[in-house]
Every structure is written in C-alpha cells, then in structure tokens.
Amino acid sequence: MKNYLVIGLGEFGKSVAKTLYKNKATVLAVDMSEELIRQALDERIIDDAIILDATDEIALKNVVKDDFKTAFVSVGDNIQASILITLYLKELGVKNIICKAVNHTQGRVLEKIGATQVVFPEESMGEKIALTVLRPTVIEYFKFSEDYFIYEIKIPNNYVGKTLKDLNLRRKYDVNILAVKHSDGKMNVTPNPETKLNQEDLLIILAKENVIDEIL
C-alpha cells in the first residue's frame, strides 16, 4: 500500500489528508500546530499525525526515512517554509512532491527546486466558481489531458427523450460519452447507443473545452 505524507493541516492540507484517508490510503499528517493536529485526530480525518516543524531538516529526515514516495506540501502561505521543505524532501529522495503555492512566482521556484506538481487552490476555486455561474448545467469537471476535460453535466432540455444515437455527439463535436448516471443513482458505464435520456439523468463526457458551450 502506498504511504502519503501531508505537511500542513490548513484547509487545503486537511482536505487532501481527509480524501486520501477516506480512500483507504495510509496517511501521515505533519503540522507544527498542536491544535490543528488534535482537531484532525478528533474529527477522525486521519489516524496518524505528529507535531513537527517540517523546516527542521533533521526532524523531517527522521519522519520521512524511506517510507514515503509522495508528499503534499500544504504550507503555501509561508513561502520560505514551502521552499525549504520541498528542497529537503527532494534531497531525501521523495519521488513525487506536490506543493501548494499562492502565486506563480512561488510556483516556478518550487518547480526549479524539485516539486513535481504545483497547485494553486485559490486560483482553481475562483475559476471553478466563475465557470459554474457561466455554465450552470456543468456539475463537475476536471482536466484530463492538455486538450481534454471530463465533465459531469445535467441533461439539456433538448436532449430529453432522445437516444445517444439521436444526439450523435461524437460525430458532431468529437465528444465521448463515458457514462450515464440515472436518477436512481445507478451508473451506466457502457451506455448503449439506444439509451434514451431522461430529465434527471446526468452525462459524464470527455470533450475539448472549446466545444462544451455548443453541447450545452
């Protein structure tokens, strides 16, 4: 089983640790705040956490050893700390280092010293909220590759009662329908072309961003 190290239990780190733990991953959370550690344990977000200043290289080395291939550095608000921790993790041989950053300058520095991925939670959330307003029928989406996104969308009114064959989305828009989620919660991951769509159904599709407005 893979082991994950989460450094920093602010809102972002807490969310990462909780999601990993809920999906049966082995997670060790680290934070220098006794209160945040206690809260995470009391809320049963994780079952293994220690109070530690991760900018202390020796202390971090004693924790990491050879146990972790992936670490999340969730102290982006403290730029100096995030840089030091990322550098130490790289030197300790952690293969996958995912860092939170507050701006792109910090992100570039983190990438140069060893971060394998940099995320900008506030920027991503702002973008997501704006797109939700612009496209209210899009429930969820994430980037699948450089050109494609996976979207979960409500059925447009003009789709109701039609079959997937009638819509012919693949030919018209180069869209792949990955699944149909029915109102009873059942997910059809191999939808037949003759599948008829109902008002309460949801579509999970793979599409380029530049065609999503045409589909909706």
PDB file of C-alpha atoms in Angstrom:
ATOM      1  CA  MET A   1       0.000   0.000   0.000  1.00  0.00           C
ATOM      2  CA  LYS A   2       1.231   3.494  -0.809  1.00  0.00           C
ATOM      3  CA  ASN A   3       2.069   5.851   2.030  1.00  0.00           C
ATOM      4  CA  TYR A   4       1.365   9.572   1.776  1.00  0.00           C
ATOM      5  CA  LEU A   5       2.891  12.409   3.758  1.00  0.00           C
ATOM      6  CA  VAL A   6       0.824  15.580   4.186  1.00  0.00           C
ATOM      7  CA  ILE A   7       2.725  18.555   5.578  1.00  0.00           C
ATOM      8  CA  GLY A   8       0.479  21.353   6.802  1.00  0.00           C
ATOM      9  CA  LEU A   9      -3.102  20.970   8.023  1.00  0.00           C
ATOM     10  CA  GLY A  10      -4.645  24.199   6.823  1.00  0.00           C
ATOM     11  CA  GLU A  11      -7.827  23.943   4.754  1.00  0.00           C
ATOM     12  CA  PHE A  12      -6.022  22.562   1.696  1.00  0.00           C
ATOM     13  CA  GLY A  13      -3.840  20.059   3.546  1.00  0.00           C
ATOM     14  CA  LYS A  14      -6.749  18.941   5.685  1.00  0.00           C
ATOM     15  CA  SER A  15      -8.854  18.307   2.588  1.00  0.00           C
ATOM     16  CA  VAL A  16      -6.041  16.333   0.932  1.00  0.00           C
ATOM     17  CA  ALA A  17      -5.436  14.199   4.037  1.00  0.00           C
ATOM     18  CA  LYS A  18      -9.165  13.556   4.516  1.00  0.00           C
ATOM     19  CA  THR A  19      -9.657  12.482   0.895  1.00  0.00           C
ATOM     20  CA  LEU A  20      -6.653  10.157   0.947  1.00  0.00           C
ATOM     21  CA  TYR A  21      -7.734   8.615   4.248  1.00  0.00           C
ATOM     22  CA  LYS A  22     -11.336   8.117   3.090  1.00  0.00           C
ATOM     23  CA  ASN A  23      -9.951   6.196   0.126  1.00  0.00           C
ATOM     24  CA  LYS A  24      -8.112   3.748   2.403  1.00  0.00           C
ATOM     25  CA  ALA A  25      -4.651   5.258   1.874  1.00  0.00           C
ATOM     26  CA  THR A  26      -2.053   5.278   4.637  1.00  0.00           C
ATOM     27  CA  VAL A  27      -1.558   8.927   5.585  1.00  0.00           C
ATOM     28  CA  LEU A  28       0.797  10.655   7.975  1.00  0.00           C
ATOM     29  CA  ALA A  29      -0.066  14.298   8.663  1.00  0.00           C
ATOM     30  CA  VAL A  30       2.516  16.735   9.976  1.00  0.00           C
ATOM     31  CA  ASP A  31       1.961  20.205  11.381  1.00  0.00           C
ATOM     32  CA  MET A  32       3.714  22.354  13.958  1.00  0.00           C
ATOM     33  CA  SER A  33       0.342  23.338  15.444  1.00  0.00           C
ATOM     34  CA  GLU A  34      -0.782  21.062  18.277  1.00  0.00           C
ATOM     35  CA  GLU A  35      -4.321  22.406  17.907  1.00  0.00           C
ATOM     36  CA  LEU A  36      -4.585  21.505  14.205  1.00  0.00           C
ATOM     37  CA  ILE A  37      -3.200  18.031  14.855  1.00  0.00           C
ATOM     38  CA  ARG A  38      -5.673  17.472  17.693  1.00  0.00           C
ATOM     39  CA  GLN A  39      -8.597  18.707  15.577  1.00  0.00           C
ATOM     40  CA  ALA A  40      -7.709  16.359  12.710  1.00  0.00           C
ATOM     41  CA  LEU A  41      -7.476  13.386  15.069  1.00  0.00           C
ATOM     42  CA  ASP A  42     -10.676  14.319  16.945  1.00  0.00           C
ATOM     43  CA  GLU A  43     -12.588  14.654  13.664  1.00  0.00           C
ATOM     44  CA  ARG A  44     -11.166  11.282  12.551  1.00  0.00           C
ATOM     45  CA  ILE A  45      -9.915  12.766   9.317  1.00  0.00           C
ATOM     46  CA  ILE A  46      -6.734  10.739   9.831  1.00  0.00           C
ATOM     47  CA  ASP A  47      -5.443   8.314  12.421  1.00  0.00           C
ATOM     48  CA  ASP A  48      -1.744   9.136  12.314  1.00  0.00           C
ATOM     49  CA  ALA A  49      -0.372  12.649  12.861  1.00  0.00           C
ATOM     50  CA  ILE A  50       2.568  14.237  14.595  1.00  0.00           C
ATOM     51  CA  ILE A  51       3.507  17.698  15.777  1.00  0.00           C
ATOM     52  CA  LEU A  52       6.616  18.682  13.863  1.00  0.00           C
ATOM     53  CA  ASP A  53       8.340  21.700  12.381  1.00  0.00           C
ATOM     54  CA  ALA A  54       8.976  20.384   8.862  1.00  0.00           C
ATOM     55  CA  THR A  55      11.560  23.115   8.243  1.00  0.00           C
ATOM     56  CA  ASP A  56      13.780  21.265  10.729  1.00  0.00           C
ATOM     57  CA  GLU A  57      15.754  19.104   8.315  1.00  0.00           C
ATOM     58  CA  ILE A  58      16.853  16.520  10.874  1.00  0.00           C
ATOM     59  CA  ALA A  59      13.355  16.111  12.319  1.00  0.00           C
ATOM     60  CA  LEU A  60      11.876  15.764   8.833  1.00  0.00           C
ATOM     61  CA  LYS A  61      14.510  13.198   7.878  1.00  0.00           C
ATOM     62  CA  ASN A  62      13.613  11.085  10.905  1.00  0.00           C
ATOM     63  CA  VAL A  63       9.988  11.067   9.793  1.00  0.00           C
ATOM     64  CA  VAL A  64      10.442  10.510   6.065  1.00  0.00           C
ATOM     65  CA  LYS A  65      13.174   7.827   6.059  1.00  0.00           C
ATOM     66  CA  ASP A  66      12.263   5.546   3.132  1.00  0.00           C
ATOM     67  CA  ASP A  67       8.552   5.345   3.885  1.00  0.00           C
ATOM     68  CA  PHE A  68       7.063   7.927   1.503  1.00  0.00           C
ATOM     69  CA  LYS A  69       7.149   8.209  -2.277  1.00  0.00           C
ATOM     70  CA  THR A  70       4.552  11.015  -2.337  1.00  0.00           C
ATOM     71  CA  ALA A  71       4.395  14.134  -0.181  1.00  0.00           C
ATOM     72  CA  PHE A  72       1.982  17.074  -0.199  1.00  0.00           C
ATOM     73  CA  VAL A  73       3.486  20.375   0.909  1.00  0.00           C
ATOM     74  CA  SER A  74       0.486  22.393   2.045  1.00  0.00           C
ATOM     75  CA  VAL A  75       2.175  25.397   3.629  1.00  0.00           C
ATOM     76  CA  GLY A  76       1.987  27.663   0.589  1.00  0.00           C
ATOM     77  CA  ASP A  77       1.127  30.774   2.619  1.00  0.00           C
ATOM     78  CA  ASN A  78       4.576  30.535   4.212  1.00  0.00           C
ATOM     79  CA  ILE A  79       6.710  30.855   1.095  1.00  0.00           C
ATOM     80  CA  GLN A  80      10.064  30.389   2.795  1.00  0.00           C
ATOM     81  CA  ALA A  81       8.864  27.285   4.636  1.00  0.00           C
ATOM     82  CA  SER A  82       7.392  25.714   1.491  1.00  0.00           C
ATOM     83  CA  ILE A  83      10.675  26.204  -0.372  1.00  0.00           C
ATOM     84  CA  LEU A  84      12.790  24.743   2.440  1.00  0.00           C
ATOM     85  CA  ILE A  85      10.504  21.735   2.921  1.00  0.00           C
ATOM     86  CA  THR A  86      10.376  20.995  -0.809  1.00  0.00           C
ATOM     87  CA  LEU A  87      14.157  21.172  -1.036  1.00  0.00           C
ATOM     88  CA  TYR A  88      14.586  18.831   1.938  1.00  0.00           C
ATOM     89  CA  LEU A  89      12.061  16.321   0.559  1.00  0.00           C
ATOM     90  CA  LYS A  90      13.852  16.297  -2.791  1.00  0.00           C
ATOM     91  CA  GLU A  91      17.189  15.661  -1.086  1.00  0.00           C
ATOM     92  CA  LEU A  92      15.591  12.886   0.968  1.00  0.00           C
ATOM     93  CA  GLY A  93      14.575  11.100  -2.230  1.00  0.00           C
ATOM     94  CA  VAL A  94      10.813  11.625  -2.195  1.00  0.00           C
ATOM     95  CA  LYS A  95       9.820  10.966  -5.810  1.00  0.00           C
ATOM     96  CA  ASN A  96       6.507  12.821  -6.011  1.00  0.00           C
ATOM     97  CA  ILE A  97       6.285  16.221  -4.321  1.00  0.00           C
ATOM     98  CA  ILE A  98       3.014  18.120  -4.764  1.00  0.00           C
ATOM     99  CA  CYS A  99       3.124  21.696  -3.497  1.00  0.00           C
ATOM    100  CA  LYS A 100       0.511  24.328  -2.786  1.00  0.00           C
ATOM    101  CA  ALA A 101       1.514  27.816  -3.950  1.00  0.00           C
ATOM    102  CA  VAL A 102      -0.122  31.211  -3.595  1.00  0.00           C
ATOM    103  CA  ASN A 103       1.288  32.708  -6.795  1.00  0.00           C
ATOM    104  CA  HIS A 104       3.069  31.672  -9.977  1.00  0.00           C
ATOM    105  CA  THR A 105       6.422  33.130  -8.954  1.00  0.00           C
ATOM    106  CA  GLN A 106       6.455  30.868  -5.921  1.00  0.00           C
ATOM    107  CA  GLY A 107       5.304  28.018  -8.143  1.00  0.00           C
ATOM    108  CA  ARG A 108       8.227  28.463 -10.551  1.00  0.00           C
ATOM    109  CA  VAL A 109      10.701  28.440  -7.663  1.00  0.00           C
ATOM    110  CA  LEU A 110       9.156  25.273  -6.228  1.00  0.00           C
ATOM    111  CA  GLU A 111       9.353  23.533  -9.604  1.00  0.00           C
ATOM    112  CA  LYS A 112      13.017  24.506 -10.003  1.00  0.00           C
ATOM    113  CA  ILE A 113      13.999  23.014  -6.654  1.00  0.00           C
ATOM    114  CA  GLY A 114      12.136  19.739  -7.053  1.00  0.00           C
ATOM    115  CA  ALA A 115       8.336  19.992  -6.932  1.00  0.00           C
ATOM    116  CA  THR A 116       6.809  17.542  -9.401  1.00  0.00           C
ATOM    117  CA  GLN A 117       3.477  19.376  -9.360  1.00  0.00           C
ATOM    118  CA  VAL A 118       2.368  22.795  -8.133  1.00  0.00           C
ATOM    119  CA  VAL A 119      -1.274  23.611  -7.448  1.00  0.00           C
ATOM    120  CA  PHE A 120      -2.958  26.967  -6.910  1.00  0.00           C
ATOM    121  CA  PRO A 121      -6.106  26.195  -4.885  1.00  0.00           C
ATOM    122  CA  GLU A 122      -7.473  29.731  -4.665  1.00  0.00           C
ATOM    123  CA  GLU A 123      -6.993  30.318  -8.382  1.00  0.00           C
ATOM    124  CA  SER A 124      -8.578  26.966  -9.231  1.00  0.00           C
ATOM    125  CA  MET A 125     -11.540  27.596  -6.937  1.00  0.00           C
ATOM    126  CA  GLY A 126     -12.104  31.062  -8.379  1.00  0.00           C
ATOM    127  CA  GLU A 127     -12.052  29.659 -11.894  1.00  0.00           C
ATOM    128  CA  LYS A 128     -14.390  26.836 -10.915  1.00  0.00           C
ATOM    129  CA  ILE A 129     -16.943  29.149  -9.316  1.00  0.00           C
ATOM    130  CA  ALA A 130     -16.900  31.503 -12.315  1.00  0.00           C
ATOM    131  CA  LEU A 131     -17.388  28.628 -14.755  1.00  0.00           C
ATOM    132  CA  THR A 132     -20.211  27.234 -12.625  1.00  0.00           C
ATOM    133  CA  VAL A 133     -22.007  30.565 -12.989  1.00  0.00           C
ATOM    134  CA  LEU A 134     -21.324  30.688 -16.727  1.00  0.00           C
ATOM    135  CA  ARG A 135     -22.302  27.050 -17.236  1.00  0.00           C
ATOM    136  CA  PRO A 136     -24.904  26.132 -14.604  1.00  0.00           C
ATOM    137  CA  THR A 137     -25.560  22.746 -16.226  1.00  0.00           C
ATOM    138  CA  VAL A 138     -21.955  21.660 -15.555  1.00  0.00           C
ATOM    139  CA  ILE A 139     -21.920  19.972 -12.149  1.00  0.00           C
ATOM    140  CA  GLU A 140     -18.271  18.924 -12.027  1.00  0.00           C
ATOM    141  CA  TYR A 141     -15.250  18.862 -14.300  1.00  0.00           C
ATOM    142  CA  PHE A 142     -11.519  18.239 -14.270  1.00  0.00           C
ATOM    143  CA  LYS A 143      -8.676  18.423 -16.736  1.00  0.00           C
ATOM    144  CA  PHE A 144      -7.947  15.012 -18.243  1.00  0.00           C
ATOM    145  CA  SER A 145      -5.105  15.967 -20.584  1.00  0.00           C
ATOM    146  CA  GLU A 146      -3.671  19.033 -22.274  1.00  0.00           C
ATOM    147  CA  ASP A 147      -6.653  19.307 -24.622  1.00  0.00           C
ATOM    148  CA  TYR A 148      -9.480  17.366 -22.977  1.00  0.00           C
ATOM    149  CA  PHE A 149     -11.691  17.737 -19.895  1.00  0.00           C
ATOM    150  CA  ILE A 150     -14.065  15.290 -18.267  1.00  0.00           C
ATOM    151  CA  TYR A 151     -17.416  16.921 -17.481  1.00  0.00           C
ATOM    152  CA  GLU A 152     -20.435  15.815 -15.495  1.00  0.00           C
ATOM    153  CA  ILE A 153     -23.406  17.697 -16.935  1.00  0.00           C
ATOM    154  CA  LYS A 154     -27.146  17.936 -16.467  1.00  0.00           C
ATOM    155  CA  ILE A 155     -29.213  16.858 -19.455  1.00  0.00           C
ATOM    156  CA  PRO A 156     -30.117  19.905 -21.580  1.00  0.00           C
ATOM    157  CA  ASN A 157     -33.860  20.171 -22.195  1.00  0.00           C
ATOM    158  CA  ASN A 158     -33.437  19.471 -25.908  1.00  0.00           C
ATOM    159  CA  TYR A 159     -31.753  16.122 -25.085  1.00  0.00           C
ATOM    160  CA  VAL A 160     -34.686  14.754 -23.067  1.00  0.00           C
ATOM    161  CA  GLY A 161     -36.367  11.780 -24.716  1.00  0.00           C
ATOM    162  CA  LYS A 162     -33.595  11.363 -27.292  1.00  0.00           C
ATOM    163  CA  THR A 163     -31.166   8.490 -27.558  1.00  0.00           C
ATOM    164  CA  LEU A 164     -27.387   8.794 -27.626  1.00  0.00           C
ATOM    165  CA  LYS A 165     -27.600   7.718 -31.243  1.00  0.00           C
ATOM    166  CA  ASP A 166     -30.004  10.588 -31.981  1.00  0.00           C
ATOM    167  CA  LEU A 167     -27.638  13.124 -30.427  1.00  0.00           C
ATOM    168  CA  ASN A 168     -24.599  11.801 -32.300  1.00  0.00           C
ATOM    169  CA  LEU A 169     -22.268  13.900 -30.115  1.00  0.00           C
ATOM    170  CA  ARG A 170     -19.155  12.019 -31.121  1.00  0.00           C
ATOM    171  CA  ARG A 171     -19.525  12.850 -34.784  1.00  0.00           C
ATOM    172  CA  LYS A 172     -20.730  16.419 -34.275  1.00  0.00           C
ATOM    173  CA  TYR A 173     -18.331  17.558 -31.556  1.00  0.00           C
ATOM    174  CA  ASP A 174     -15.699  14.819 -31.115  1.00  0.00           C
ATOM    175  CA  VAL A 175     -17.229  14.037 -27.712  1.00  0.00           C
ATOM    176  CA  ASN A 176     -17.007  10.674 -25.966  1.00  0.00           C
ATOM    177  CA  ILE A 177     -19.863   9.749 -23.620  1.00  0.00           C
ATOM    178  CA  LEU A 178     -18.199   7.859 -20.772  1.00  0.00           C
ATOM    179  CA  ALA A 179     -21.270   7.133 -18.690  1.00  0.00           C
ATOM    180  CA  VAL A 180     -24.895   7.978 -17.991  1.00  0.00           C
ATOM    181  CA  LYS A 181     -25.872   8.485 -14.353  1.00  0.00           C
ATOM    182  CA  HIS A 182     -29.556   7.801 -13.816  1.00  0.00           C
ATOM    183  CA  SER A 183     -31.827   9.496 -11.294  1.00  0.00           C
ATOM    184  CA  ASP A 184     -31.889   6.356  -9.116  1.00  0.00           C
ATOM    185  CA  GLY A 185     -28.132   6.691  -8.617  1.00  0.00           C
ATOM    186  CA  LYS A 186     -27.176   3.837 -10.929  1.00  0.00           C
ATOM    187  CA  MET A 187     -24.277   4.470 -13.264  1.00  0.00           C
ATOM    188  CA  ASN A 188     -24.270   3.023 -16.778  1.00  0.00           C
ATOM    189  CA  VAL A 189     -20.588   2.969 -17.773  1.00  0.00           C
ATOM    190  CA  THR A 190     -21.205   1.202 -21.072  1.00  0.00           C
ATOM    191  CA  PRO A 191     -24.182   3.139 -22.437  1.00  0.00           C
ATOM    192  CA  ASN A 192     -25.867   1.641 -25.465  1.00  0.00           C
ATOM    193  CA  PRO A 193     -26.447   3.989 -28.443  1.00  0.00           C
ATOM    194  CA  GLU A 194     -30.166   3.322 -27.971  1.00  0.00           C
ATOM    195  CA  THR A 195     -30.081   4.573 -24.363  1.00  0.00           C
ATOM    196  CA  LYS A 196     -32.856   7.157 -24.013  1.00  0.00           C
ATOM    197  CA  LEU A 197     -32.149  10.164 -21.814  1.00  0.00           C
ATOM    198  CA  ASN A 198     -34.490  11.360 -19.069  1.00  0.00           C
ATOM    199  CA  GLN A 199     -34.770  14.800 -17.476  1.00  0.00           C
ATOM    200  CA  GLU A 200     -32.990  13.759 -14.254  1.00  0.00           C
ATOM    201  CA  ASP A 201     -30.122  11.892 -15.914  1.00  0.00           C
ATOM    202  CA  LEU A 202     -26.540  13.131 -15.900  1.00  0.00           C
ATOM    203  CA  LEU A 203     -23.920  12.668 -18.593  1.00  0.00           C
ATOM    204  CA  ILE A 204     -20.228  12.104 -17.976  1.00  0.00           C
ATOM    205  CA  ILE A 205     -18.370  13.119 -21.123  1.00  0.00           C
ATOM    206  CA  LEU A 206     -14.849  13.591 -22.426  1.00  0.00           C
ATOM    207  CA  ALA A 207     -14.637  16.756 -24.535  1.00  0.00           C
ATOM    208  CA  LYS A 208     -12.493  19.694 -25.519  1.00  0.00           C
ATOM    209  CA  GLU A 209     -13.253  22.884 -23.610  1.00  0.00           C
ATOM    210  CA  ASN A 210     -13.941  24.823 -26.797  1.00  0.00           C
ATOM    211  CA  VAL A 211     -16.992  22.671 -27.640  1.00  0.00           C
ATOM    212  CA  ILE A 212     -18.668  22.430 -24.240  1.00  0.00           C
ATOM    213  CA  ASP A 213     -20.854  25.503 -24.795  1.00  0.00           C
ATOM    214  CA  GLU A 214     -22.104  24.073 -28.092  1.00  0.00           C
ATOM    215  CA  ILE A 215     -23.017  20.803 -26.389  1.00  0.00           C
ATOM    216  CA  LEU A 216     -24.961  22.601 -23.669  1.00  0.00           C
TER     217      LEU A 216
END
